[in-house]
């Protein structure tokens, strides 16, 4: 075999039954540098071609077993499209044409110049085949790239459109179809421009932007509205870029379209919320988890006098007044750090030193992983309300004390009366005992001098008899004891008054409720003792309750007086028919509960809903003003976060139930009612 000068990957299969000619042909080709093989008939040619499809067949048309045409048809049946050159005898050009139609790359007529022409023809065919192959590969690559870019474009979450130089659509991605609910078939390949299909683009200047992009600018637009055929409106943010050929000439534009409707809605929502916070009549403070202030709203500045600059990065404790206890703050932080909401009243100080009261609700803000990221405090200035409430309670308290004063005076008067008469008795008996003692000491002198007379003895005896010494010895200790009892009673009443009219506290203090009730019962004794007996059932294990004791006593007094009045209404006066007021306390998990029940007439259905209304009364002028239960409600519910309810049965009596939280500032989410 000759040296391969062409480097051609093709092997030339010579299909020729004339062996001598076949050798000549092969030699000629080998000389030019081609590799050759040869077969003598059609069957061999088919078998070889199937095994070596990327070869070139140089085929004689007439073979002993079949014609060239049959070979090609047989190969085509086997899906083998091997390139071939046909060789025909002289004068057989008709066959040549037929074979060209069947796909022959060229033909050679076996005439005198045949062997000389052969290498040129084969070379040309091979060159042609090589060029074809390169082209096919390039096309395949192009197709692959096209698919890849197409896939990239289609897998983008943004919509992509492309327009040619005339603003006719050349691309409209799936996302575009989804956003605008418009199929690409109605755009691509048509002579519609974007503004022909979507006229509103002109209104929002999108056509101008597209033209600018077509002249080479990169254009960005945000929040451009679009409208669907069903009337709904959405928003997109768009970028338009010029599209250039390899030589840099602009051949169209590409648009990248992002659907931002939800985003814009969320933004609007946030805007609304932030407006609400900014304009809120409540103070809003947001801190990080360490308590450093990150945000305060204008109301905060208005109320406290501190600007945002004053407080950003600082701890809200700058507002703390000395009246709010450390424990309260600790409890506040413990509550919110454990993920719960803290509610309570805080006594704070403004920048100018003025004090104020606020009702605060402080909650943790959590991220989607349930981790606390911030705290938010929403607070209401309740200074005015506190002052008014205090004034109201104070007014009623003064009134009650005035009303109680007569009763208390009476209560103190009784023991005072008998203490006084005992003292009279002791004074008289002391003076007669003194006289007697003088007589006795005179008698002693006389006896010592030995001059005692029977008259003197009789005189002393008469005097002792007159002084009723035996009686005095018996009665004096009794009088002293009785006076002592009386004084104890007085001091008990005085101390109960003190406990009852507890000075108003700024902060809640923990109090033994049982003691508080006892003192109230004592000071109010004159109000109930003629109509009822009081029975108490105190829970000795009731923990101290955080409260405003003065105000709570007032509530208990109001309810006891109501109970006495209710019993008085039904009691059979003069027949000794006294009623019973039962007072009990108990601890119910996180609550202290106290019940005050009476054996009065009960409360008719139709007035039950109005009992706690201010100035609602069924009593005659002078007996009631209708403030008692209104104040009780305000004190228990507003000031103590407690509840006040009642149970009543016509003809049997009424029970008022007061429940006070033992941990009043800890309110779990969802439990606030
Ligand atoms: N234990 C009770 N039994 C029956 N009715 C009651 C009882 N407690 C309150 N009421 C009814 O509720 C009304 C309102 O009570 P409230 O204590 O608010 O006012 P008042 O007792 O009428 O006047 P004030 O307490 O201001 O002197 C009473 O007038 C009475 O009709
Ligand atoms: Mg009352």
Coordinates of C-alpha atoms in Angstrom, one line a residue, residues 195-601:
X195 CA -47.8 48.5 21.6
X196 CA -50.1 47.1 18.9
X197 CA -50.8 44.2 21.2
X198 CA -50.6 46.0 24.6
X199 CA -51.7 49.6 23.9
X200 CA -51.3 50.6 27.6
X201 CA -47.5 50.4 27.1
X202 CA -47.6 53.8 25.4
X203 CA -49.4 55.3 28.4
X204 CA -46.5 54.2 30.7
X205 CA -43.8 55.2 28.2
X206 CA -42.6 51.7 27.6
X207 CA -42.6 52.2 23.8
X208 CA -40.1 55.1 24.3
X209 CA -37.9 52.9 26.4
X210 CA -37.9 50.2 23.8
X211 CA -36.9 52.7 21.1
X212 CA -34.1 54.0 23.4
X213 CA -32.8 50.4 23.8
X214 CA -33.0 50.0 20.1
X215 CA -30.7 53.0 19.8
X216 CA -28.1 51.4 22.0
X217 CA -29.1 52.3 25.6
X218 CA -29.7 50.0 28.5
X219 CA -33.0 51.0 30.0
X220 CA -34.4 49.9 33.5
X221 CA -37.9 50.6 34.7
X222 CA -39.5 49.7 38.0
X223 CA -43.1 48.9 38.9
X224 CA -44.7 49.3 35.5
X225 CA -48.3 48.4 35.5
X226 CA -49.8 45.9 33.1
X227 CA -53.4 44.9 32.6
X228 CA -54.9 41.5 31.8
X229 CA -58.0 41.0 29.8
X230 CA -60.0 40.2 32.9
X231 CA -59.2 43.7 34.2
X232 CA -56.7 42.7 36.9
X233 CA -53.7 44.9 37.2
X234 CA -50.1 43.7 38.0
X235 CA -46.7 45.2 38.0
X236 CA -43.4 44.3 36.4
X237 CA -39.9 45.7 36.6
X238 CA -38.2 45.7 33.2
X239 CA -34.7 45.9 31.7
X240 CA -34.4 46.5 27.9
X241 CA -31.0 45.9 26.3
X242 CA -29.9 46.3 22.7
X243 CA -29.1 43.0 20.8
X244 CA -26.0 43.2 18.6
X245 CA -24.6 41.1 15.8
X246 CA -21.0 39.9 15.9
X247 CA -20.0 43.1 14.1
X248 CA -21.6 45.2 16.7
X249 CA -24.6 46.3 14.7
X250 CA -27.9 46.5 16.6
X251 CA -30.2 43.9 15.3
X252 CA -33.0 44.1 18.0
X253 CA -33.6 44.3 21.7
X254 CA -34.0 41.9 24.6
X255 CA -36.4 42.6 27.5
X256 CA -36.0 41.0 30.9
X257 CA -39.3 41.3 32.7
X258 CA -39.8 40.6 36.4
X259 CA -43.2 40.1 37.9
X260 CA -43.3 42.3 41.1
X261 CA -47.0 42.5 41.8
X262 CA -46.7 40.5 45.1
X263 CA -43.6 42.3 46.0
X264 CA -45.3 45.7 45.4
X265 CA -48.3 44.6 47.4
X266 CA -46.1 43.5 50.3
X267 CA -44.3 46.9 50.0
X268 CA -47.6 48.7 50.0
X269 CA -48.6 46.6 53.0
X270 CA -45.4 47.4 54.8
X271 CA -45.9 51.1 53.9
X272 CA -49.4 51.0 55.4
X273 CA -48.2 49.3 58.5
X274 CA -45.3 51.6 59.0
X275 CA -47.6 54.6 58.5
X276 CA -49.9 53.1 61.1
X277 CA -47.0 52.7 63.5
X278 CA -45.7 56.2 62.7
X279 CA -49.0 57.8 63.2
X280 CA -50.1 55.6 66.1
X281 CA -51.5 57.4 69.1
X282 CA -49.7 54.7 71.1
X283 CA -46.0 54.8 71.8
X284 CA -44.1 52.1 69.9
X285 CA -40.5 51.0 70.7
X286 CA -38.6 48.2 69.0
X287 CA -35.5 46.9 70.5
X288 CA -33.0 44.1 69.7
X289 CA -32.8 41.1 71.9
X290 CA -30.4 42.9 74.2
X291 CA -32.8 45.7 74.7
X292 CA -31.0 48.3 72.6
X293 CA -33.6 50.6 71.0
X294 CA -33.7 50.3 67.2
X295 CA -36.9 52.2 66.5
X296 CA -39.2 54.7 68.3
X297 CA -42.3 56.3 66.7
X298 CA -43.1 60.0 66.7
X299 CA -45.6 59.6 69.5
X300 CA -42.7 58.4 71.7
X301 CA -40.9 61.6 71.1
X302 CA -44.0 63.6 71.6
X303 CA -44.7 61.9 75.0
X304 CA -41.2 61.5 76.4
X305 CA -39.4 64.5 74.9
X306 CA -36.6 62.1 73.7
X307 CA -35.8 62.2 70.0
X308 CA -34.9 59.1 68.1
X309 CA -31.3 60.2 68.1
X310 CA -31.4 60.5 71.9
X311 CA -32.5 56.9 72.4
X312 CA -31.3 54.8 69.4
X313 CA -28.9 52.2 70.6
X314 CA -29.8 52.9 74.3
X315 CA -31.8 50.7 76.7
X316 CA -35.4 51.7 77.5
X317 CA -34.3 51.8 81.2
X318 CA -33.4 55.4 80.6
X319 CA -37.2 56.0 81.0
X320 CA -37.3 54.1 84.3
X321 CA -38.5 56.0 87.4
X322 CA -37.3 55.1 90.8
X323 CA -40.8 54.0 91.6
X324 CA -40.8 51.0 89.3
X325 CA -39.1 48.2 91.2
X326 CA -36.1 46.2 90.0
X327 CA -38.2 43.0 90.5
X328 CA -40.8 44.3 88.1
X329 CA -38.2 44.9 85.4
X330 CA -36.7 41.5 86.0
X331 CA -40.1 39.8 85.7
X332 CA -40.7 41.8 82.5
X333 CA -37.5 40.6 80.9
X334 CA -38.0 37.0 82.1
X335 CA -41.4 37.0 80.6
X336 CA -40.6 38.3 77.2
X337 CA -37.3 36.4 76.9
X338 CA -39.3 33.2 77.4
X339 CA -41.4 34.1 74.4
X340 CA -44.5 35.4 76.3
X341 CA -46.2 38.7 76.2
X342 CA -45.8 41.0 79.2
X343 CA -48.6 43.4 80.1
X344 CA -48.6 45.8 82.8
X345 CA -48.3 49.4 84.0
X346 CA -45.0 51.2 84.1
X347 CA -44.2 54.3 86.0
X348 CA -41.7 56.2 83.8
X349 CA -39.9 59.5 83.6
X350 CA -39.8 62.0 80.7
X351 CA -36.7 63.8 79.5
X352 CA -37.7 66.8 81.5
X353 CA -38.0 64.7 84.6
X354 CA -41.8 64.7 84.7
X355 CA -43.4 61.4 85.7
X356 CA -46.0 59.5 83.7
X357 CA -47.9 56.2 83.7
X358 CA -48.2 53.9 80.8
X359 CA -50.0 50.7 80.1
X360 CA -47.5 48.5 78.2
X361 CA -47.8 45.4 76.1
X362 CA -44.3 44.0 75.3
X363 CA -44.0 41.1 73.0
X364 CA -41.1 39.2 71.4
X365 CA -40.9 39.3 67.6
X366 CA -39.8 35.9 66.1
X367 CA -38.4 35.0 62.8
X368 CA -39.6 32.1 60.7
X369 CA -37.3 29.8 62.7
X370 CA -39.1 30.8 65.9
X371 CA -36.1 32.6 67.2
X372 CA -36.6 35.9 69.0
X373 CA -35.0 38.7 67.0
X374 CA -36.6 41.8 68.5
X375 CA -39.0 43.0 71.1
X376 CA -41.8 45.4 70.5
X377 CA -43.4 47.6 73.1
X378 CA -46.7 49.2 72.4
X379 CA -47.6 51.6 75.2
X380 CA -50.5 53.9 76.1
X381 CA -50.2 56.9 78.2
X382 CA -52.6 56.3 81.1
X383 CA -51.5 59.1 83.4
X384 CA -54.8 61.0 83.0
X385 CA -56.9 57.9 83.5
X386 CA -54.8 56.9 86.5
X387 CA -55.4 60.4 88.0
X388 CA -59.1 60.2 87.3
X389 CA -59.5 56.7 88.6
X390 CA -57.6 57.5 91.7
X391 CA -59.7 60.5 92.2
X392 CA -62.8 58.5 91.8
X393 CA -61.7 55.7 94.2
X394 CA -60.4 58.4 96.6
X395 CA -63.6 60.2 96.5
X396 CA -65.6 57.1 97.2
X397 CA -63.1 56.1 99.9
X398 CA -63.5 59.5 101.7
X399 CA -67.3 59.1 101.3
X400 CA -67.1 55.6 102.7
X401 CA -64.9 56.6 105.6
X402 CA -67.4 59.4 106.4
X403 CA -70.2 57.0 106.3
X404 CA -68.2 54.5 108.4
X405 CA -67.1 57.1 110.8
X406 CA -70.5 57.2 112.6
X407 CA -70.4 53.4 112.9
X408 CA -66.9 53.4 114.0
X409 CA -67.6 56.1 116.6
X410 CA -70.4 54.0 117.9
X411 CA -68.1 50.9 118.0
X412 CA -65.5 52.8 119.9
X413 CA -68.0 54.5 122.1
X414 CA -69.4 51.4 123.7
X415 CA -66.1 50.2 125.2
X416 CA -65.1 53.7 125.9
X417 CA -68.3 54.1 128.0
X418 CA -67.7 51.2 130.2
X419 CA -64.0 52.0 130.5
X420 CA -65.1 55.4 131.7
X421 CA -67.6 54.0 134.3
X422 CA -65.0 51.5 135.4
X423 CA -62.5 54.3 136.0
X424 CA -65.1 56.2 138.0
X425 CA -65.6 53.1 140.1
X426 CA -61.9 52.6 140.6
X427 CA -61.5 56.3 141.5
X428 CA -64.3 56.2 144.1
X429 CA -63.1 52.9 145.6
X430 CA -59.5 54.1 145.6
X431 CA -60.6 57.2 147.6
X432 CA -62.5 55.2 150.2
X433 CA -59.7 52.7 150.5
X434 CA -57.3 55.6 151.0
X435 CA -59.5 57.0 153.9
X436 CA -59.6 53.5 155.5
X437 CA -55.8 53.1 155.1
X438 CA -55.3 56.5 156.9
X439 CA -57.6 55.3 159.8
X440 CA -55.7 52.0 160.0
X441 CA -52.3 53.7 160.2
X442 CA -53.7 56.1 162.9
X443 CA -54.9 53.0 164.8
X444 CA -51.5 51.5 164.4
X445 CA -49.8 54.5 166.0
X446 CA -52.3 54.5 169.0
X447 CA -51.7 50.7 169.5
X448 CA -48.0 51.3 169.5
X449 CA -48.4 54.0 172.2
X450 CA -50.6 51.6 174.2
X451 CA -53.5 54.0 174.4
X452 CA -56.1 52.2 172.2
X453 CA -59.7 52.7 173.1
X454 CA -62.8 50.6 172.4
X455 CA -64.4 53.7 170.6
X456 CA -61.5 53.8 168.2
X457 CA -61.9 50.1 167.3
X458 CA -65.7 50.6 166.7
X459 CA -65.0 53.6 164.5
X460 CA -62.5 51.6 162.4
X461 CA -64.9 48.7 162.0
X462 CA -67.8 51.0 160.9
X463 CA -65.5 52.7 158.4
X464 CA -64.3 49.3 156.9
X465 CA -67.9 48.2 156.6
X466 CA -68.9 51.4 154.9
X467 CA -66.0 51.0 152.4
X468 CA -67.3 47.4 151.4
X469 CA -63.8 46.1 151.3
X470 CA -64.8 42.6 150.3
X471 CA -66.7 43.9 147.4
X472 CA -63.8 46.1 146.3
X473 CA -61.4 43.2 146.4
X474 CA -63.7 41.2 144.2
X475 CA -64.8 43.9 141.8
X476 CA -61.6 45.9 141.2
X477 CA -59.7 43.3 139.2
X478 CA -62.8 42.7 137.1
X479 CA -63.1 46.4 136.4
X480 CA -59.4 46.5 135.3
X481 CA -59.8 43.5 133.1
X482 CA -62.9 44.8 131.5
X483 CA -61.2 48.1 130.8
X484 CA -58.3 46.3 129.3
X485 CA -60.6 44.4 127.0
X486 CA -62.3 47.6 126.0
X487 CA -59.0 49.2 125.2
X488 CA -58.0 46.2 123.2
X489 CA -61.2 46.5 121.2
X490 CA -60.6 50.2 120.6
X491 CA -57.0 49.6 119.5
X492 CA -58.2 46.7 117.2
X493 CA -60.7 49.1 115.5
X494 CA -58.1 51.8 115.2
X495 CA -55.6 49.4 113.7
X496 CA -58.2 48.0 111.3
X497 CA -59.0 51.5 110.2
X498 CA -55.4 52.0 109.5
X499 CA -55.1 48.8 107.5
X500 CA -58.4 49.6 105.8
X501 CA -57.6 53.1 104.7
X502 CA -54.2 52.0 103.5
X503 CA -52.4 55.0 101.8
X504 CA -52.5 54.8 98.1
X505 CA -49.5 53.0 96.6
X506 CA -47.8 53.8 93.3
X507 CA -46.8 50.2 92.9
X508 CA -48.6 47.0 93.8
X509 CA -47.4 45.5 97.1
X510 CA -48.0 41.9 98.2
X511 CA -50.6 41.7 100.9
X512 CA -52.2 39.0 103.1
X513 CA -55.7 39.1 101.7
X514 CA -57.2 37.3 104.7
X515 CA -55.9 40.1 107.0
X516 CA -57.2 42.7 104.6
X517 CA -60.7 41.2 104.7
X518 CA -60.6 40.9 108.5
X519 CA -59.8 44.6 108.9
X520 CA -62.6 45.6 106.5
X521 CA -65.1 43.4 108.4
X522 CA -64.0 45.2 111.6
X523 CA -64.4 48.8 110.3
X524 CA -67.7 48.0 108.7
X525 CA -69.1 46.1 111.7
X526 CA -71.7 48.7 112.4
X527 CA -73.0 48.4 108.8
X528 CA -73.7 44.7 109.0
X529 CA -74.0 43.7 112.7
X530 CA -77.7 44.5 113.0
X531 CA -78.7 42.5 109.9
X532 CA -76.3 39.7 109.5
X533 CA -73.6 37.5 111.1
X534 CA -70.4 37.2 109.1
X535 CA -68.8 33.8 108.7
X536 CA -65.3 33.6 107.3
X537 CA -63.5 30.6 105.7
X538 CA -59.9 31.8 105.1
X539 CA -57.4 29.6 103.2
X540 CA -54.4 29.7 105.5
X541 CA -52.1 28.7 102.5
X542 CA -53.2 31.6 100.3
X543 CA -50.0 33.2 99.2
X544 CA -49.6 37.0 99.5
X545 CA -51.3 38.7 96.5
X546 CA -49.8 41.6 94.6
X547 CA -52.3 44.4 94.8
X548 CA -53.2 48.0 95.7
X549 CA -54.5 47.2 99.3
X550 CA -56.3 50.4 99.9
X551 CA -58.4 50.0 96.7
X552 CA -58.9 46.3 97.2
X553 CA -60.3 47.0 100.7
X554 CA -62.6 49.5 99.2
X555 CA -63.9 46.8 96.8
X556 CA -64.5 44.3 99.7
X557 CA -66.2 47.0 101.7
X558 CA -68.5 47.9 98.8
X559 CA -69.5 44.3 98.4
X560 CA -70.0 43.7 102.1
X561 CA -72.2 46.8 102.3
X562 CA -74.2 45.7 99.3
X563 CA -74.6 42.3 100.9
X564 CA -75.8 43.9 104.2
X565 CA -78.3 46.0 102.2
X566 CA -79.5 43.0 100.3
X567 CA -80.1 41.1 103.5
X568 CA -81.7 44.1 105.2
X569 CA -84.2 44.2 102.4
X570 CA -85.5 40.8 103.1
X571 CA -84.8 40.4 106.8
X572 CA -87.6 40.2 109.2
X573 CA -86.6 43.1 111.2
X574 CA -87.4 43.0 114.9
X575 CA -87.9 39.2 114.8
X576 CA -84.2 38.6 115.2
X577 CA -84.2 37.2 111.7
X578 CA -80.5 37.9 110.8
X579 CA -79.0 36.8 107.5
X580 CA -75.5 35.5 106.9
X581 CA -72.6 36.9 104.9
X582 CA -70.1 34.3 104.1
X583 CA -66.6 35.3 103.0
X584 CA -64.1 32.7 101.8
X585 CA -60.7 32.8 100.2
X586 CA -58.8 30.1 98.3
X587 CA -55.8 29.7 96.0
X588 CA -56.7 28.4 92.5
X589 CA -53.4 27.7 90.7
X590 CA -52.1 31.2 89.6
X591 CA -55.1 32.9 91.0
X592 CA -56.3 34.1 94.4
X593 CA -60.1 33.8 94.6
X594 CA -62.4 35.4 97.1
X595 CA -66.1 34.9 97.4
X596 CA -68.6 37.1 99.3
X597 CA -72.1 35.7 99.5
X598 CA -75.2 36.9 101.1
X599 CA -78.6 35.5 101.9
X600 CA -80.4 38.5 100.3
X601 CA -83.0 38.5 97.6

